mmCIF file of C-alpha atoms in Angstrom:
data_model
loop_
_atom_site.group_PDB
_atom_site.id
_atom_site.type_symbol
_atom_site.label_atom_id
_atom_site.label_comp_id
_atom_site.label_asym_id
_atom_site.label_seq_id
_atom_site.Cartn_x
_atom_site.Cartn_y
_atom_site.Cartn_z
ATOM 1 C CA MET A 147 128.365 54.539 125.058
ATOM 2 C CA ARG A 148 128.200 51.426 122.932
ATOM 3 C CA THR A 149 128.016 51.935 119.213
ATOM 4 C CA ARG A 150 125.237 50.464 117.085
ATOM 5 C CA LEU A 151 125.241 49.542 113.416
ATOM 6 C CA TYR A 152 122.097 51.581 112.845
ATOM 7 C CA SER A 153 119.569 53.596 114.784
ATOM 8 C CA LEU A 154 116.410 51.723 115.791
ATOM 9 C CA GLU A 155 114.435 54.548 114.183
ATOM 10 C CA GLU A 156 115.557 53.087 110.857
ATOM 11 C CA LEU A 157 113.103 50.236 111.511
ATOM 12 C CA ASP A 158 110.247 52.737 111.131
ATOM 13 C CA ASP A 159 111.493 53.587 107.633
ATOM 14 C CA ILE A 160 110.363 50.257 106.142
ATOM 15 C CA PRO A 161 107.081 50.941 104.353
ATOM 16 C CA GLY A 162 103.922 49.056 105.313
ATOM 17 C CA THR A 163 105.738 47.194 108.076
ATOM 18 C CA THR A 164 105.396 47.204 111.853
ATOM 19 C CA VAL A 165 108.278 45.734 113.823
ATOM 20 C CA PHE A 166 106.862 43.733 116.725
ATOM 21 C CA ASN A 167 108.895 44.667 119.790
ATOM 22 C CA ALA A 168 108.698 44.213 123.555
ATOM 23 C CA MET A 169 106.437 47.237 124.029
ATOM 24 C CA ARG A 170 103.940 46.023 121.422
ATOM 25 C CA SER A 171 104.143 42.550 122.907
ATOM 26 C CA ARG A 172 103.000 44.003 126.215
ATOM 27 C CA GLN A 173 100.290 46.152 124.600
ATOM 28 C CA ALA A 174 98.804 43.065 122.937
ATOM 29 C CA TYR A 175 99.367 40.577 125.772
ATOM 30 C CA HIS A 176 95.660 39.976 126.402
ATOM 31 C CA LEU A 177 94.768 40.129 122.712
ATOM 32 C CA HIS A 178 97.339 37.401 122.179
ATOM 33 C CA LYS A 179 95.981 35.408 125.117
ATOM 34 C CA PHE A 180 92.661 35.446 123.280
ATOM 35 C CA CYS A 181 94.328 34.326 120.041
ATOM 36 C CA MET A 182 96.121 31.471 121.757
ATOM 37 C CA SER A 183 92.891 30.355 123.439
ATOM 38 C CA LEU A 184 91.667 29.489 119.923
ATOM 39 C CA MET A 185 94.150 26.617 119.819
ATOM 40 C CA ASP A 186 91.491 24.616 121.656
ATOM 41 C CA ALA A 187 88.529 23.196 119.713
ATOM 42 C CA GLY A 188 86.109 23.788 122.616
ATOM 43 C CA ASN A 189 87.131 27.434 122.847
ATOM 44 C CA ARG A 190 86.717 27.881 119.098
ATOM 45 C CA GLU A 191 83.178 26.571 119.476
ATOM 46 C CA GLU A 192 82.424 29.000 122.332
ATOM 47 C CA PHE A 193 83.862 31.894 120.340
ATOM 48 C CA ARG A 194 81.749 31.080 117.286
ATOM 49 C CA LYS A 195 78.593 30.912 119.399
ATOM 50 C CA ASP A 196 78.919 34.446 120.761
ATOM 51 C CA GLU A 197 82.030 36.313 119.711
ATOM 52 C CA ALA A 198 81.446 39.443 121.807
ATOM 53 C CA ALA A 199 80.709 37.496 124.974
ATOM 54 C CA TYR A 200 83.772 35.331 124.444
ATOM 55 C CA LEU A 201 85.989 38.395 123.959
ATOM 56 C CA ASP A 202 84.720 39.822 127.260
ATOM 57 C CA ARG A 203 86.567 37.022 129.046
ATOM 58 C CA PHE A 204 89.826 38.725 128.120
ATOM 59 C CA ARG A 205 91.307 41.972 129.410
ATOM 60 C CA MET A 206 91.606 43.452 125.928
ATOM 61 C CA SER A 207 90.823 47.080 125.068
ATOM 62 C CA GLN A 208 87.439 47.815 123.496
ATOM 63 C CA GLU A 209 89.299 48.855 120.357
ATOM 64 C CA GLN A 210 91.098 45.515 120.186
ATOM 65 C CA LYS A 211 87.809 43.660 120.670
ATOM 66 C CA GLN A 212 86.136 45.667 117.905
ATOM 67 C CA ALA A 213 89.058 45.054 115.542
ATOM 68 C CA VAL A 214 88.736 41.295 116.216
ATOM 69 C CA LEU A 215 84.996 41.437 115.448
ATOM 70 C CA ASP A 216 85.799 43.374 112.260
ATOM 71 C CA ARG A 217 88.650 40.974 111.320
ATOM 72 C CA ASP A 218 90.668 44.149 110.703
ATOM 73 C CA PHE A 219 94.172 42.721 110.778
ATOM 74 C CA ASN A 220 95.935 45.979 109.961
ATOM 75 C CA HIS A 221 94.207 47.643 112.887
ATOM 76 C CA LEU A 222 95.006 44.708 115.163
ATOM 77 C CA ILE A 223 98.679 45.132 114.246
ATOM 78 C CA GLU A 224 98.436 48.866 115.024
ATOM 79 C CA LEU A 225 97.076 47.848 118.423
ATOM 80 C CA GLY A 226 100.128 45.695 119.131
ATOM 81 C CA GLY A 227 99.125 42.451 117.430
ATOM 82 C CA ASN A 228 101.532 40.064 115.765
ATOM 83 C CA ILE A 229 100.562 37.991 112.755
ATOM 84 C CA TYR A 230 101.742 34.652 114.203
ATOM 85 C CA PHE A 231 99.102 35.087 116.907
ATOM 86 C CA LEU A 232 96.468 36.652 114.679
ATOM 87 C CA VAL A 233 96.412 33.713 112.258
ATOM 88 C CA LYS A 234 94.874 31.625 115.048
ATOM 89 C CA LEU A 235 91.803 33.820 114.463
ATOM 90 C CA SER A 236 91.845 33.503 110.672
ATOM 91 C CA ASN A 237 92.478 29.747 110.984
ATOM 92 C CA THR A 238 89.420 29.535 113.254
ATOM 93 C CA ASP A 239 87.455 31.262 110.504
ATOM 94 C CA GLY A 240 88.759 28.691 108.021
ATOM 95 C CA TRP A 241 90.638 31.337 106.063
ATOM 96 C CA SER A 242 93.825 30.388 104.246
ATOM 97 C CA ALA A 243 96.975 32.170 105.382
ATOM 98 C CA GLN A 244 97.002 33.809 101.976
ATOM 99 C CA LYS A 245 93.522 35.244 102.483
ATOM 100 C CA ALA A 246 94.404 36.559 105.952
ATOM 101 C CA VAL A 247 97.656 38.110 104.804
ATOM 102 C CA GLY A 248 96.170 39.487 101.595
ATOM 103 C CA SER A 249 93.403 41.211 103.586
ATOM 104 C CA MET A 250 95.981 43.723 104.852
ATOM 105 C CA THR A 251 97.048 44.896 101.414
ATOM 106 C CA GLY A 252 93.918 46.639 100.144
ATOM 107 C CA MET A 253 93.725 44.079 97.331
ATOM 108 C CA THR A 254 90.951 41.550 96.751
ATOM 109 C CA PRO A 255 91.867 37.899 97.460
ATOM 110 C CA ASP A 256 91.998 37.246 93.701
ATOM 111 C CA GLU A 257 94.207 40.265 93.018
ATOM 112 C CA TYR A 258 96.555 39.285 95.835
ATOM 113 C CA ALA A 259 96.719 35.638 94.698
ATOM 114 C CA ALA A 260 97.478 36.812 91.154
ATOM 115 C CA MET A 261 100.286 39.053 92.432
ATOM 116 C CA MET A 262 101.810 36.121 94.335
ATOM 117 C CA ARG A 263 101.565 33.798 91.332
ATOM 118 C CA ALA A 264 103.320 36.445 89.262
ATOM 119 C CA GLY A 265 106.275 36.461 91.672
ATOM 120 C CA GLY A 266 105.055 38.524 94.621
ATOM 121 C CA ARG A 267 105.406 42.168 95.553
ATOM 122 C CA PRO A 268 108.689 43.482 94.148
ATOM 123 C CA ILE A 269 111.330 44.845 96.482
ATOM 124 C CA LYS A 270 112.123 47.754 94.188
ATOM 125 C CA GLY A 271 110.312 50.823 95.450
ATOM 126 C CA ASN A 272 109.301 49.041 98.664
ATOM 127 C CA ARG A 273 112.473 49.352 100.703
ATOM 128 C CA SER A 274 112.146 52.742 102.300
ATOM 129 C CA ILE A 275 109.690 55.478 103.119
ATOM 130 C CA ARG A 276 112.399 58.117 102.902
ATOM 131 C CA GLY A 277 113.238 57.108 99.377
ATOM 132 C CA LYS A 278 116.212 54.787 99.806
ATOM 133 C CA ASN A 279 114.833 52.445 97.237
ATOM 134 C CA MET B 133 131.560 9.662 118.701
ATOM 135 C CA ALA B 134 128.623 11.425 117.126
ATOM 136 C CA ARG B 135 129.096 13.276 113.863
ATOM 137 C CA ILE B 136 127.103 15.769 111.828
ATOM 138 C CA SER B 137 126.851 14.209 108.383
ATOM 139 C CA ALA B 138 124.679 16.759 106.576
ATOM 140 C CA GLY B 139 122.960 20.105 106.905
ATOM 141 C CA ILE B 140 119.585 20.718 105.329
ATOM 142 C CA ALA B 141 117.660 23.944 104.999
ATOM 143 C CA THR B 142 114.085 24.429 103.917
ATOM 144 C CA SER B 143 111.211 26.862 104.171
ATOM 145 C CA HIS B 144 108.423 25.713 106.480
ATOM 146 C CA VAL B 145 105.289 27.335 105.040
ATOM 147 C CA PRO B 146 102.079 26.217 106.854
ATOM 148 C CA ALA B 147 100.144 26.032 103.569
ATOM 149 C CA ILE B 148 102.605 23.365 102.378
ATOM 150 C CA GLY B 149 101.566 21.311 105.402
ATOM 151 C CA ALA B 150 97.896 21.867 104.597
ATOM 152 C CA ALA B 151 98.406 20.858 100.938
ATOM 153 C CA PHE B 152 100.305 17.758 102.103
ATOM 154 C CA ASP B 153 97.669 16.776 104.670
ATOM 155 C CA LEU B 154 94.754 17.343 102.268
ATOM 156 C CA GLY B 155 96.373 15.277 99.507
ATOM 157 C CA ARG B 156 96.811 18.243 97.129
ATOM 158 C CA THR B 157 100.477 17.633 96.369
ATOM 159 C CA GLN B 158 99.726 16.917 92.698
ATOM 160 C CA ASN B 159 97.522 19.904 91.952
ATOM 161 C CA PRO B 160 99.060 22.493 89.613
ATOM 162 C CA ASP B 161 99.891 25.109 92.294
ATOM 163 C CA TRP B 162 101.611 22.605 94.565
ATOM 164 C CA LYS B 163 103.185 19.991 92.306
ATOM 165 C CA PRO B 164 106.282 22.050 91.422
ATOM 166 C CA ILE B 165 106.960 22.556 95.121
ATOM 167 C CA PHE B 166 106.611 18.925 96.159
ATOM 168 C CA ASP B 167 108.639 17.836 93.120
ATOM 169 C CA GLY B 168 111.455 20.004 94.491
ATOM 170 C CA TYR B 169 111.691 17.683 97.507
ATOM 171 C CA GLU B 170 111.787 14.335 95.700
ATOM 172 C CA TRP B 171 115.585 14.385 95.638
ATOM 173 C CA VAL B 172 115.946 14.857 99.375
ATOM 174 C CA LYS B 173 113.490 12.080 100.245
ATOM 175 C CA GLU B 174 115.676 9.640 98.335
ATOM 176 C CA PHE B 175 118.771 11.145 99.959
ATOM 177 C CA GLN B 176 117.257 10.594 103.405
ATOM 178 C CA ARG B 177 116.508 6.941 102.634
ATOM 179 C CA ARG B 178 120.199 6.445 101.877
ATOM 180 C CA GLU B 179 121.512 8.562 104.759
ATOM 181 C CA ASP B 180 119.182 7.146 107.430
ATOM 182 C CA PRO B 181 120.122 9.692 110.144
ATOM 183 C CA ASP B 182 119.599 8.812 113.814
ATOM 184 C CA VAL B 183 118.891 12.277 115.132
ATOM 185 C CA VAL B 184 118.046 15.686 113.678
ATOM 186 C CA ILE B 185 118.816 18.909 115.530
ATOM 187 C CA LEU B 186 115.988 20.932 114.058
ATOM 188 C CA CYS B 187 116.301 24.716 114.185
ATOM 189 C CA TYR B 188 112.900 26.303 113.702
ATOM 190 C CA ASN B 189 110.746 28.993 115.183
ATOM 191 C CA ASP B 190 107.631 28.561 117.221
ATOM 192 C CA HIS B 191 104.799 30.575 115.650
ATOM 193 C CA ALA B 192 103.098 31.506 118.899
ATOM 194 C CA SER B 193 102.032 27.905 119.454
ATOM 195 C CA ALA B 194 104.054 26.797 122.477
ATOM 196 C CA MET B 195 105.660 29.994 123.734
ATOM 197 C CA MET B 196 106.170 33.672 122.983
ATOM 198 C CA LEU B 197 103.792 35.076 125.497
ATOM 199 C CA ASP B 198 104.500 34.558 129.142
ATOM 200 C CA VAL B 199 108.152 33.935 128.342
ATOM 201 C CA VAL B 200 110.174 34.938 125.289
ATOM 202 C CA PRO B 201 113.169 32.619 124.984
ATOM 203 C CA THR B 202 115.800 33.590 122.434
ATOM 204 C CA PHE B 203 117.062 30.015 122.065
ATOM 205 C CA ALA B 204 114.980 27.145 123.482
ATOM 206 C CA LEU B 205 116.166 23.546 123.360
ATOM 207 C CA GLY B 206 113.595 20.734 123.504
ATOM 208 C CA CYS B 207 114.699 18.155 126.080
ATOM 209 C CA ALA B 208 111.569 15.979 126.290
ATOM 210 C CA GLU B 209 110.997 12.367 125.191
ATOM 211 C CA GLU B 210 108.253 13.473 122.822
ATOM 212 C CA PHE B 211 106.649 16.555 121.337
ATOM 213 C CA ALA B 212 103.032 16.642 120.182
ATOM 214 C CA PRO B 213 102.006 18.443 116.973
ATOM 215 C CA ALA B 214 100.285 21.704 117.984
ATOM 216 C CA ASP B 215 96.716 22.740 117.241
ATOM 217 C CA GLU B 216 97.226 26.060 115.453
ATOM 218 C CA GLY B 217 93.566 26.924 115.191
ATOM 219 C CA TRP B 218 92.240 24.230 112.875
ATOM 220 C CA GLY B 219 93.222 21.062 114.678
ATOM 221 C CA ALA B 220 96.646 19.466 114.972
ATOM 222 C CA ARG B 221 98.299 18.219 111.785
ATOM 223 C CA PRO B 222 97.642 14.485 111.306
ATOM 224 C CA VAL B 223 101.307 13.579 111.582
ATOM 225 C CA PRO B 224 103.108 11.273 114.001
ATOM 226 C CA MET B 225 104.256 12.299 117.449
ATOM 227 C CA VAL B 226 107.785 13.725 117.285
ATOM 228 C CA MET B 227 110.176 11.632 119.378
ATOM 229 C CA GLY B 228 113.009 13.447 121.141
ATOM 230 C CA ASP B 229 116.408 12.377 122.402
ATOM 231 C CA PRO B 230 116.638 13.552 126.019
ATOM 232 C CA VAL B 231 120.117 12.107 126.495
ATOM 233 C CA LEU B 232 121.717 13.921 123.579
ATOM 234 C CA ALA B 233 119.598 17.017 124.337
ATOM 235 C CA GLY B 234 120.864 16.978 127.916
ATOM 236 C CA HIS B 235 124.431 16.738 126.662
ATOM 237 C CA LEU B 236 123.894 19.640 124.251
ATOM 238 C CA ALA B 237 122.264 21.737 126.974
ATOM 239 C CA GLU B 238 125.202 21.155 129.292
ATOM 240 C CA GLN B 239 127.879 21.824 126.710
ATOM 241 C CA LEU B 240 126.238 24.868 125.158
ATOM 242 C CA ILE B 241 125.534 26.597 128.447
ATOM 243 C CA ILE B 242 129.099 25.923 129.587
ATOM 244 C CA ASP B 243 130.127 27.530 126.294
ATOM 245 C CA GLU B 244 128.271 30.749 127.259
ATOM 246 C CA PHE B 245 124.983 30.205 125.388
ATOM 247 C CA ASP B 246 122.238 30.910 127.919
ATOM 248 C CA LEU B 247 119.664 28.532 126.480
ATOM 249 C CA THR B 248 116.128 28.070 127.743
ATOM 250 C CA LEU B 249 115.468 24.366 128.322
ATOM 251 C CA MET B 250 112.013 23.091 127.416
ATOM 252 C CA ASN B 251 110.833 19.991 129.259
ATOM 253 C CA HIS B 252 107.434 20.230 127.657
ATOM 254 C CA MET B 253 106.317 21.846 124.432
ATOM 255 C CA ASP B 254 104.104 21.235 121.439
ATOM 256 C CA VAL B 255 105.676 21.696 118.017
ATOM 257 C CA ASP B 256 103.972 23.575 115.204
ATOM 258 C CA HIS B 257 104.241 23.665 111.404
ATOM 259 C CA GLY B 258 107.693 25.237 111.684
ATOM 260 C CA LEU B 259 108.987 21.840 112.767
ATOM 261 C CA THR B 260 106.509 19.348 111.304
ATOM 262 C CA VAL B 261 106.342 20.728 107.733
ATOM 263 C CA PRO B 262 110.088 20.162 107.189
ATOM 264 C CA LEU B 263 109.689 16.611 108.546
ATOM 265 C CA SER B 264 106.891 15.950 106.041
ATOM 266 C CA LEU B 265 109.000 17.364 103.202
ATOM 267 C CA MET B 266 112.063 15.268 104.089
ATOM 268 C CA PHE B 267 110.301 11.983 104.844
ATOM 269 C CA GLY B 268 106.861 12.123 103.182
ATOM 270 C CA LYS B 269 103.803 10.402 104.649
ATOM 271 C CA VAL B 270 104.918 7.962 107.332
ATOM 272 C CA GLU B 271 103.469 6.084 110.277
ATOM 273 C CA GLN B 272 106.395 7.097 112.467
ATOM 274 C CA TRP B 273 109.143 9.608 111.860
ATOM 275 C CA PRO B 274 112.316 7.655 111.062
ATOM 276 C CA VAL B 275 114.467 9.950 113.244
ATOM 277 C CA ARG B 276 114.606 11.335 116.728
ATOM 278 C CA VAL B 277 114.363 15.121 116.790
ATOM 279 C CA ILE B 278 115.877 17.713 119.104
ATOM 280 C CA PRO B 279 113.942 20.939 118.535
ATOM 281 C CA LEU B 280 115.902 24.170 118.804
ATOM 282 C CA ALA B 281 113.409 27.021 118.744
ATOM 283 C CA VAL B 282 114.756 30.469 117.897
ATOM 284 C CA ASN B 283 112.891 33.685 118.620
ATOM 285 C CA VAL B 284 112.199 35.407 115.326
ATOM 286 C CA THR B 285 108.829 36.815 116.369
ATOM 287 C CA GLN B 286 109.685 39.572 118.796
ATOM 288 C CA PHE B 287 112.363 42.126 117.943
ATOM 289 C CA PRO B 288 115.244 41.904 118.622
ATOM 290 C CA THR B 289 115.864 38.404 117.369
ATOM 291 C CA PRO B 290 119.342 36.974 117.914
ATOM 292 C CA SER B 291 121.760 38.393 115.362
ATOM 293 C CA ALA B 292 123.057 36.480 112.347
ATOM 294 C CA GLU B 293 126.487 36.353 113.993
ATOM 295 C CA ARG B 294 125.074 35.028 117.276
ATOM 296 C CA CYS B 295 123.276 32.272 115.387
ATOM 297 C CA TRP B 296 126.524 31.455 113.611
ATOM 298 C CA GLN B 297 128.406 31.199 116.905
ATOM 299 C CA LEU B 298 125.720 28.920 118.335
ATOM 300 C CA GLY B 299 125.973 26.643 115.318
ATOM 301 C CA ALA B 300 129.739 26.431 115.733
ATOM 302 C CA ALA B 301 129.282 25.512 119.404
ATOM 303 C CA ILE B 302 126.742 22.841 118.450
ATOM 304 C CA ALA B 303 129.364 21.274 116.156
ATOM 305 C CA ASP B 304 131.753 20.939 119.103
ATOM 306 C CA ALA B 305 129.050 19.668 121.430
ATOM 307 C CA VAL B 306 127.979 16.941 118.993
ATOM 308 C CA GLN B 307 131.570 15.906 118.400
ATOM 309 C CA SER B 308 132.114 15.435 122.141
ATOM 310 C CA TYR B 309 129.148 13.051 122.453
ATOM 311 C CA PRO B 310 130.443 9.518 122.987
ATOM 312 C CA ALA B 311 127.757 7.489 121.168
ATOM 313 C CA GLY B 312 128.315 6.937 117.443
ATOM 314 C CA LEU B 313 125.264 8.727 116.141
ATOM 315 C CA ASN B 314 124.593 9.965 112.611
ATOM 316 C CA VAL B 315 123.325 13.492 113.282
ATOM 317 C CA GLN B 316 121.860 15.977 110.845
ATOM 318 C CA ILE B 317 121.192 19.627 111.520
ATOM 319 C CA TRP B 318 118.388 21.459 109.780
ATOM 320 C CA GLY B 319 117.768 25.178 109.430
ATOM 321 C CA THR B 320 114.198 26.064 108.537
ATOM 322 C CA GLY B 321 112.073 29.090 107.667
ATOM 323 C CA GLY B 322 112.365 31.821 105.053
ATOM 324 C CA MET B 323 113.059 32.604 102.388
ATOM 325 C CA SER B 324 111.845 36.138 101.640
ATOM 326 C CA HIS B 325 108.271 36.775 102.762
ATOM 327 C CA GLN B 326 106.189 39.289 104.641
ATOM 328 C CA LEU B 327 102.930 38.308 106.309
ATOM 329 C CA GLN B 328 101.807 41.656 107.697
ATOM 330 C CA GLY B 329 100.651 45.111 106.692
ATOM 331 C CA PRO B 330 100.362 46.823 103.334
ATOM 332 C CA ARG B 331 103.790 45.499 102.209
ATOM 333 C CA ALA B 332 102.621 41.877 102.647
ATOM 334 C CA GLY B 333 103.471 39.590 99.760
ATOM 335 C CA LEU B 334 106.996 40.937 99.404
ATOM 336 C CA ILE B 335 109.363 38.548 97.629
ATOM 337 C CA ASN B 336 113.023 39.290 96.868
ATOM 338 C CA PRO B 337 114.529 36.591 94.638
ATOM 339 C CA GLU B 338 117.822 38.493 94.233
ATOM 340 C CA PHE B 339 118.344 38.490 97.996
ATOM 341 C CA ASP B 340 117.301 34.840 98.304
ATOM 342 C CA ASN B 341 119.530 33.588 95.503
ATOM 343 C CA ALA B 342 122.504 35.557 96.801
ATOM 344 C CA PHE B 343 121.906 33.979 100.216
ATOM 345 C CA LEU B 344 121.857 30.483 98.669
ATOM 346 C CA ASP B 345 124.970 31.256 96.608
ATOM 347 C CA LYS B 346 126.943 32.475 99.616
ATOM 348 C CA LEU B 347 125.840 29.759 102.011
ATOM 349 C CA SER B 348 128.576 27.361 100.953
ATOM 350 C CA ASN B 349 131.722 29.464 100.974
ATOM 351 C CA ARG B 350 130.999 33.174 101.329
ATOM 352 C CA THR B 351 129.460 32.957 104.745
ATOM 353 C CA ASP B 352 131.325 35.991 106.115
ATOM 354 C CA ASP B 353 128.923 38.145 104.085
ATOM 355 C CA LEU B 354 125.880 36.392 105.553
ATOM 356 C CA ARG B 355 127.090 36.732 109.136
ATOM 357 C CA LYS B 356 127.163 40.500 108.670
ATOM 358 C CA ILE B 357 123.543 40.869 107.571
ATOM 359 C CA THR B 358 121.828 43.073 110.149
ATOM 360 C CA ARG B 359 118.300 42.631 111.445
ATOM 361 C CA LEU B 360 117.424 45.869 109.643
ATOM 362 C CA GLU B 361 118.694 44.482 106.341
ATOM 363 C CA PHE B 362 116.782 41.211 106.771
ATOM 364 C CA LEU B 363 113.569 43.089 107.591
ATOM 365 C CA ARG B 364 113.995 45.554 104.741
ATOM 366 C CA GLU B 365 115.273 43.192 102.049
ATOM 367 C CA SER B 366 113.670 39.841 102.835
ATOM 368 C CA GLY B 367 110.437 40.989 104.500
ATOM 369 C CA SER B 368 109.431 40.986 108.141
ATOM 370 C CA GLU B 369 109.248 37.174 108.263
ATOM 371 C CA GLY B 370 112.259 36.601 105.987
ATOM 372 C CA ILE B 371 114.418 37.114 109.068
ATOM 373 C CA GLU B 372 113.746 33.427 109.784
ATOM 374 C CA LEU B 373 116.797 32.886 107.561
ATOM 375 C CA ILE B 374 119.048 33.426 110.591
ATOM 376 C CA MET B 375 118.208 29.832 111.507
ATOM 377 C CA TRP B 376 119.899 28.620 108.316
ATOM 378 C CA LEU B 377 123.114 30.113 109.690
ATOM 379 C CA ILE B 378 123.008 27.926 112.811
ATOM 380 C CA MET B 379 122.810 24.928 110.487
ATOM 381 C CA ARG B 380 125.589 26.162 108.234
ATOM 382 C CA ALA B 381 127.989 27.000 111.071
ATOM 383 C CA ALA B 382 127.512 23.539 112.574
ATOM 384 C CA LEU B 383 128.957 22.008 109.379
ATOM 385 C CA GLY B 384 132.386 23.573 109.811
ATOM 386 C CA GLU B 385 134.513 25.550 107.450
ATOM 387 C CA THR B 386 133.985 23.856 104.104
ATOM 388 C CA VAL B 387 130.971 22.155 102.579
ATOM 389 C CA GLU B 388 129.822 20.653 99.342
ATOM 390 C CA GLU B 389 126.431 21.695 97.971
ATOM 391 C CA LEU B 390 124.564 18.516 97.075
ATOM 392 C CA HIS B 391 121.181 19.887 96.111
ATOM 393 C CA ARG B 392 119.302 23.161 95.756
ATOM 394 C CA PHE B 393 115.715 24.175 95.004
ATOM 395 C CA TYR B 394 114.042 27.590 94.785
ATOM 396 C CA HIS B 395 110.440 28.367 93.905
ATOM 397 C CA VAL B 396 108.058 31.334 94.124
ATOM 398 C CA PRO B 397 105.488 31.229 95.602
ATOM 399 C CA ALA B 398 104.047 28.860 98.170
ATOM 400 C CA SER B 399 101.101 30.825 99.508
ATOM 401 C CA ASN B 400 102.844 34.080 100.607
ATOM 402 C CA THR B 401 106.406 32.822 100.604
ATOM 403 C CA ALA B 402 109.505 32.149 98.519
ATOM 404 C CA VAL B 403 110.475 28.507 99.028
ATOM 405 C CA GLY B 404 114.168 27.660 99.333
ATOM 406 C CA HIS B 405 115.810 24.329 100.039
ATOM 407 C CA ILE B 406 119.452 23.295 100.112
ATOM 408 C CA VAL B 407 121.403 20.212 101.164
ATOM 409 C CA LEU B 408 125.017 20.568 102.275
ATOM 410 C CA ARG B 409 127.685 18.040 103.232
ATOM 411 C CA PRO B 410 130.593 18.973 105.493
ATOM 412 C CA THR B 411 133.861 18.159 103.728
ATOM 413 C CA ARG B 412 136.140 17.886 106.721
#
């Protein structure tokens, strides 16, 4: 057997972080197709007119569709989503990247912006779930 | 023969592009960032490079869905700025160099790098924000650009060491090109940032500054950084820093640091920028 520098399970030890891998990429394939469709101004218009009907054009799970309607980015990531795709949705809504990203932290936009201005979330205490901090 | 005269690294935050495009470069949040790039704009006027090999990552704008290329080299005559959900950036078309790109493709694949060759792709903020920072507002970009897109979206990304080896091969490939071109190589992305989940907003200035410190002459340490360490220490999107290693390796063994800038934050991200000159 080949040796590895670390076990891939170590990736699950990073708190508040989901590593986007091939399996998640597959799980979110149609969700991401939807996101990428928003790179077209005409599609953005159609989506705004009737979000639910627009989402029905894609072979996404009901749960994924609901999470899009709710703009629940943490849930979308649980369902396989990746932020580089998901920002197409928040961009369509006219959100700043900071607002979209901050929405996943449980902080208000102002609280999150203040944290960033003060130097961001510190690494200390945020390295490891199992306490390797 | 062609030569690589400088290596430049910079973050490529989309919000920097938005601030630039909306004319907000002088407002209090953004001025310190844009001031950090005044030096390099003057440097570029003096250097007047012909071609930039621009290492960046596509943010799900041109790829990463039906195909997931680890290294993708742009071989087209031109690359249009992508519409990332709010219209394309109002910046000039990016002109390629299909002849040099074809040479690089040939040489690098012969040297065991199984590149994906892109004959058509749009380029997103990862590529156009660095151009804006290096050249400012222009009617036409003053250089031709060969995009080299690196997968940093889907795990596993190429390793730090693999990126280093690719950079070293690029140095050889450029050197074997007969035309006397002034070539620069840029590494973009980073520095520490995380754009997802409850840990979003992570910034690690100690990691970033150590990376900048070691980039000139302690590169062995950087080549050993694992994907796990990047993800843990520099945030899930901080792993973009592997692209700086392609740039650095292409400069050869020794370099002189000409300029450095570091600032927290731009939107969600620690901004880093460095200019290096190969010394032999």
